């Protein structure tokens, strides 16, 4: 990225979010003072420039979402003009649903179009690593909240030129609780000259209802929502003028700030379902109305281990009580709570009478957290109970057996080997019941639960730690509360179709929909007989029907150009999704074959999937270099890891990530404490870096060196009293020398006393007293046996913590921790083991992978031109709790910070406590 960039303008656009199967977005336009914290390199420096320099204008923003037979095709287009007389970097950010596949991205600049190219992920990875190793920010996609991914790209635009960004993604929508929902999040933050949201829905089955509203609609804006609904088509649009967008006459604030929501469903008949045939491919939608529900036998297996303490346990109890209330009287249920021990409410399942439910609710309210986590035995006990009751004819013959497991942690009691647990559960269930797994929080191994569910006719769902966790649990239960059919088979003539997607489904739940697609081999559609078989409440379910071709040209005579090959792309999307699921379960050769086929189809249809990446090559910058960027599709495991590594801010119960504006970020703190652990806080990235420096006791290190400001800080380490049994000698800082040459101030801080010298006058303070010293150029405040705060006039502030150790401890000694605040007051030339980070550091982390410890993954970091192996871990920050400290998650750089610090640790060794070099 050129260092000669002018001011910048950022466009943040989000398209359609389908809540049932999210397809998402929001438009945000930032200028210098409100850019997201992810900006790096030259762009960070530009944040300090006056917004008066910005002469960029957003000409138009369009979100165009077309839904054809549940297949959503979304195109987001933004046009911006650089009206300044210097070049300017323009950013395009868009949030899209995690279940959608990016299919195209292009930039048009001065008549030239730059188009993204979908490649195999491993090949694209080489370009990525080359880019980030040279200091560029190459990753385009990051996790953003529960359901979204954030796509970001920037480009340098010449004076008086414009740029057009176009992003396209596709997704097959899923029906949830009886309808489809489209949510378009719009947060422009400023006025847009031409702003339009346009959604077109084409459903040959006919539309049963279409509703549209927005959270930000005032009485003045409400008439601007245009909705036209015909039998098989709907058009919804919202296009306010600049004046209509204004919060008040003459002001620049915008009313457009919130969610634009569309809900709809289609007509359904009691038949074989709806079959559409277009250009040699078919798609079959099956969700018959008015079927009686099949009774269910459900065992709730609830984790009550110690990690469930506090809010999680309260929310779980609340959700369980509400779910029990919703049981139908013909259902049977059981409750099992577990930690290292397994405790059942009753020895067998109980019919859901009012009396039994009331008793169970009281029991549920009594569940308390305690102990470890034995998932294996808890699930096996649930399976055993269902099997026994089934064998003893205690359950209705026509009913569905299911287990709902809720856990928040890793198995650490009983059988803890994950493959063994999966094998035990799969063997015990034997294909005779469904297992649904709910993973609460970020400490669970989601992949473990996901695979175990899919192997047993169920699914896994993450439950996020938030104020709405109770609602998340209830919503999931509602999805599976009313089974309508069991063991559903959709049968097509063998000689007429091939490459058919999954056509057997263990259950059909009320409010959902079964979708099957395939390719035709016989154009004689008179022989295309479709049969649907299943097990209903009282009888076997069987319907037959003849597929017929709908002439889309006749049904939609004015819009035939829209539809093209949507059925083939729907088939490809569904096939790839199912192949990706198969790549996680089964034998090794089956996984490999599924992965290979999914990759082949992803490349063929230009889908960005977990196996492919889109490579975007930006135009050459002013230094003559281009910069390839990579757009990936994140897996749920990668999203979970990202959430573990980077805390997210949530707005109430909303499910989107909100970047914190720079003015609200806490000031960074740089510290060294403990053995000795260096921690570099990076509030702008909600992250930290850490490393240890090990050397022989008595070594003195330079921590801060700023000749321009006249500030120097050195520290001396001390070792244990004697070698501990494990043979490892711990070292700590026990003395610091602080000098401000310009102010004529020097301090020596030890574990026994603090001496202060200013202009030839000396004073001595003891840690055993609470005292303060105020001079013309320095303020010193001592808290008894706790902390020392040193404030240098017009300069940096230091906080030193005293860690007291039991005097008779056989090995350890008292030691000090060193924390620096207000580092922005030092000069750009500041250096030292800590000082070199005072003005920030650019780095990229990629290739997350399991580490030696399951809770501490490894990754590859690119920083200062080096490729480093790093580990996610924790260090202690003692500012708020001097005795115990608080865990700070950070990327740990091994080998004395090698590759992160400039030079080697030995380069920072000095001869005396007051050396000023």
mmCIF file of N, CA and C in Angstrom, residues 2-56:
data_model
loop_
_atom_site.group_PDB
_atom_site.id
_atom_site.type_symbol
_atom_site.label_atom_id
_atom_site.label_comp_id
_atom_site.label_asym_id
_atom_site.label_seq_id
_atom_site.Cartn_x
_atom_site.Cartn_y
_atom_site.Cartn_z
ATOM 1 N N UNK A 2 0.557 2.153 -0.844
ATOM 2 C CA UNK A 2 1.425 3.307 -1.006
ATOM 3 C C UNK A 2 1.474 4.162 0.245
ATOM 4 N N UNK A 3 2.678 4.677 0.542
ATOM 5 C CA UNK A 3 2.810 5.599 1.664
ATOM 6 C C UNK A 3 2.407 7.004 1.268
ATOM 7 N N UNK A 4 2.040 7.237 0.003
ATOM 8 C CA UNK A 4 1.694 8.573 -0.457
ATOM 9 C C UNK A 4 0.190 8.760 -0.563
ATOM 10 N N UNK A 5 -0.571 7.883 0.106
ATOM 11 C CA UNK A 5 -2.012 7.962 -0.001
ATOM 12 C C UNK A 5 -2.530 9.284 0.541
ATOM 13 N N UNK A 6 -3.587 9.767 -0.105
ATOM 14 C CA UNK A 6 -4.266 10.927 0.436
ATOM 15 C C UNK A 6 -5.256 10.495 1.491
ATOM 16 N N UNK A 7 -6.230 11.360 1.782
ATOM 17 C CA UNK A 7 -7.248 11.001 2.759
ATOM 18 C C UNK A 7 -8.097 9.866 2.201
ATOM 19 N N UNK A 8 -8.931 9.272 3.083
ATOM 20 C CA UNK A 8 -9.645 8.095 2.625
ATOM 21 C C UNK A 8 -11.126 8.172 2.952
ATOM 22 N N UNK A 9 -11.884 7.407 2.236
ATOM 23 C CA UNK A 9 -13.317 7.285 2.461
ATOM 24 C C UNK A 9 -13.635 5.809 2.518
ATOM 25 N N UNK A 10 -14.462 5.397 3.464
ATOM 26 C CA UNK A 10 -14.773 3.978 3.622
ATOM 27 C C UNK A 10 -16.254 3.744 3.406
ATOM 28 N N UNK A 11 -16.571 2.764 2.581
ATOM 29 C CA UNK A 11 -17.961 2.373 2.347
ATOM 30 C C UNK A 11 -18.180 1.041 3.027
ATOM 31 N N UNK A 12 -19.212 0.945 3.833
ATOM 32 C CA UNK A 12 -19.534 -0.329 4.473
ATOM 33 C C UNK A 12 -20.948 -0.682 4.056
ATOM 34 N N UNK A 13 -21.060 -1.699 3.215
ATOM 35 C CA UNK A 13 -22.354 -2.069 2.675
ATOM 36 C C UNK A 13 -22.683 -3.475 3.124
ATOM 37 N N UNK A 14 -23.920 -3.760 3.478
ATOM 38 C CA UNK A 14 -24.347 -5.117 3.754
ATOM 39 C C UNK A 14 -25.627 -5.387 2.999
ATOM 40 N N UNK A 15 -25.703 -6.555 2.387
ATOM 41 C CA UNK A 15 -26.855 -6.867 1.555
ATOM 42 C C UNK A 15 -27.973 -7.511 2.323
ATOM 43 N N UNK A 16 -28.528 -8.602 1.812
ATOM 44 C CA UNK A 16 -29.724 -9.201 2.393
ATOM 45 C C UNK A 16 -29.359 -10.236 3.431
ATOM 46 N N UNK A 17 -29.983 -10.174 4.592
ATOM 47 C CA UNK A 17 -29.789 -11.187 5.644
ATOM 48 C C UNK A 17 -31.056 -12.001 5.775
ATOM 49 N N UNK A 18 -30.946 -13.285 5.416
ATOM 50 C CA UNK A 18 -32.094 -14.174 5.586
ATOM 51 C C UNK A 18 -31.943 -14.833 6.928
ATOM 52 N N UNK A 19 -32.821 -14.502 7.875
ATOM 53 C CA UNK A 19 -32.660 -15.003 9.235
ATOM 54 C C UNK A 19 -32.835 -16.501 9.289
ATOM 55 N N UNK A 20 -33.750 -17.026 8.480
ATOM 56 C CA UNK A 20 -33.949 -18.465 8.531
ATOM 57 C C UNK A 20 -32.718 -19.180 8.037
ATOM 58 N N UNK A 21 -32.098 -18.625 7.028
ATOM 59 C CA UNK A 21 -30.845 -19.132 6.500
ATOM 60 C C UNK A 21 -30.101 -17.919 6.016
ATOM 61 N N UNK A 22 -29.390 -17.209 6.913
ATOM 62 C CA UNK A 22 -29.062 -15.792 6.755
ATOM 63 C C UNK A 22 -28.387 -15.428 5.451
ATOM 64 N N UNK A 23 -28.820 -14.319 4.879
ATOM 65 C CA UNK A 23 -28.249 -13.712 3.677
ATOM 66 C C UNK A 23 -28.153 -12.227 3.938
ATOM 67 N N UNK A 24 -27.087 -11.571 4.344
ATOM 68 C CA UNK A 24 -27.218 -10.417 5.206
ATOM 69 C C UNK A 24 -26.616 -9.101 4.781
ATOM 70 N N UNK A 25 -26.874 -7.994 5.538
ATOM 71 C CA UNK A 25 -26.100 -6.831 5.363
ATOM 72 C C UNK A 25 -26.481 -5.456 5.827
ATOM 73 N N UNK A 26 -25.512 -4.511 5.754
ATOM 74 C CA UNK A 26 -25.720 -3.135 6.210
ATOM 75 C C UNK A 26 -24.780 -2.188 5.519
ATOM 76 N N UNK A 27 -25.238 -1.028 5.229
ATOM 77 C CA UNK A 27 -24.373 -0.038 4.576
ATOM 78 C C UNK A 27 -23.880 0.965 5.591
ATOM 79 N N UNK A 28 -22.594 1.098 5.675
ATOM 80 C CA UNK A 28 -22.021 2.120 6.549
ATOM 81 C C UNK A 28 -20.962 2.865 5.774
ATOM 82 N N UNK A 29 -20.966 4.169 5.850
ATOM 83 C CA UNK A 29 -19.981 4.977 5.151
ATOM 84 C C UNK A 29 -19.186 5.744 6.187
ATOM 85 N N UNK A 30 -17.892 5.483 6.250
ATOM 86 C CA UNK A 30 -17.033 6.143 7.220
ATOM 87 C C UNK A 30 -16.102 7.100 6.506
ATOM 88 N N UNK A 31 -15.816 8.232 7.157
ATOM 89 C CA UNK A 31 -14.686 9.036 6.736
ATOM 90 C C UNK A 31 -13.635 8.937 7.820
ATOM 91 N N UNK A 32 -12.605 9.787 7.763
ATOM 92 C CA UNK A 32 -11.418 9.596 8.581
ATOM 93 C C UNK A 32 -11.688 9.355 10.056
ATOM 94 N N UNK A 33 -12.573 10.162 10.664
ATOM 95 C CA UNK A 33 -12.699 10.104 12.109
ATOM 96 C C UNK A 33 -13.555 8.962 12.603
ATOM 97 N N UNK A 34 -14.108 8.127 11.715
ATOM 98 C CA UNK A 34 -14.950 7.047 12.195
ATOM 99 C C UNK A 34 -14.663 5.743 11.486
ATOM 100 N N UNK A 35 -13.441 5.554 11.019
ATOM 101 C CA UNK A 35 -13.094 4.308 10.361
ATOM 102 C C UNK A 35 -12.971 3.190 11.366
ATOM 103 N N UNK A 36 -13.294 1.935 10.959
ATOM 104 C CA UNK A 36 -13.173 0.802 11.869
ATOM 105 C C UNK A 36 -11.741 0.604 12.307
ATOM 106 N N UNK A 37 -11.595 -0.114 13.437
ATOM 107 C CA UNK A 37 -10.271 -0.254 14.022
ATOM 108 C C UNK A 37 -9.362 -1.182 13.246
ATOM 109 N N UNK A 38 -9.905 -1.900 12.244
ATOM 110 C CA UNK A 38 -9.037 -2.823 11.531
ATOM 111 C C UNK A 38 -8.054 -2.130 10.591
ATOM 112 N N UNK A 39 -8.210 -0.839 10.345
ATOM 113 C CA UNK A 39 -7.348 -0.161 9.403
ATOM 114 C C UNK A 39 -5.894 -0.254 9.835
ATOM 115 N N UNK A 40 -5.007 -0.456 8.862
ATOM 116 C CA UNK A 40 -3.614 -0.700 9.200
ATOM 117 C C UNK A 40 -2.692 0.183 8.388
ATOM 118 N N UNK A 41 -1.403 0.156 8.771
ATOM 119 C CA UNK A 41 -0.357 0.804 7.984
ATOM 120 C C UNK A 41 -0.603 2.279 7.795
ATOM 121 N N UNK A 42 -0.468 2.708 6.535
ATOM 122 C CA UNK A 42 -0.624 4.114 6.231
ATOM 123 C C UNK A 42 -1.998 4.632 6.596
ATOM 124 N N UNK A 43 -3.020 3.771 6.513
ATOM 125 C CA UNK A 43 -4.369 4.237 6.806
ATOM 126 C C UNK A 43 -4.512 4.643 8.251
ATOM 127 N N UNK A 44 -3.796 3.967 9.173
ATOM 128 C CA UNK A 44 -3.875 4.363 10.577
ATOM 129 C C UNK A 44 -3.336 5.769 10.764
ATOM 130 N N UNK A 45 -2.224 6.063 10.119
ATOM 131 C CA UNK A 45 -1.663 7.396 10.259
ATOM 132 C C UNK A 45 -2.620 8.439 9.704
ATOM 133 N N UNK A 46 -3.374 8.038 8.691
ATOM 134 C CA UNK A 46 -4.284 8.992 8.083
ATOM 135 C C UNK A 46 -5.463 9.324 8.974
ATOM 136 N N UNK A 47 -5.725 8.479 9.992
ATOM 137 C CA UNK A 47 -6.838 8.764 10.881
ATOM 138 C C UNK A 47 -6.663 10.107 11.581
ATOM 139 N N UNK A 48 -5.430 10.562 11.722
ATOM 140 C CA UNK A 48 -5.164 11.808 12.427
ATOM 141 C C UNK A 48 -5.380 13.039 11.551
ATOM 142 N N UNK A 49 -5.595 12.816 10.266
ATOM 143 C CA UNK A 49 -5.771 13.970 9.390
ATOM 144 C C UNK A 49 -7.163 14.560 9.538
ATOM 145 N N UNK A 50 -7.263 15.789 9.230
ATOM 146 C CA UNK A 50 -8.549 16.468 9.341
ATOM 147 C C UNK A 50 -9.514 15.947 8.295
ATOM 148 N N UNK A 51 -10.781 15.772 8.716
ATOM 149 C CA UNK A 51 -11.788 15.342 7.749
ATOM 150 C C UNK A 51 -12.084 16.437 6.737
ATOM 151 N N UNK A 52 -11.613 17.635 6.975
ATOM 152 C CA UNK A 52 -11.822 18.699 5.989
ATOM 153 C C UNK A 52 -11.101 18.394 4.696
ATOM 154 N N UNK A 53 -10.057 17.539 4.798
ATOM 155 C CA UNK A 53 -9.325 17.191 3.586
ATOM 156 C C UNK A 53 -10.143 16.270 2.695
ATOM 157 N N UNK A 54 -11.096 15.546 3.312
ATOM 158 C CA UNK A 54 -11.815 14.536 2.553
ATOM 159 C C UNK A 54 -12.746 15.200 1.546
ATOM 160 N N UNK A 55 -12.591 14.862 0.307
ATOM 161 C CA UNK A 55 -13.473 15.371 -0.725
ATOM 162 C C UNK A 55 -13.990 14.212 -1.552
ATOM 163 N N UNK A 56 -14.248 13.082 -0.856
ATOM 164 C CA UNK A 56 -14.846 11.940 -1.521
ATOM 165 C C UNK A 56 -16.351 12.026 -1.420
#
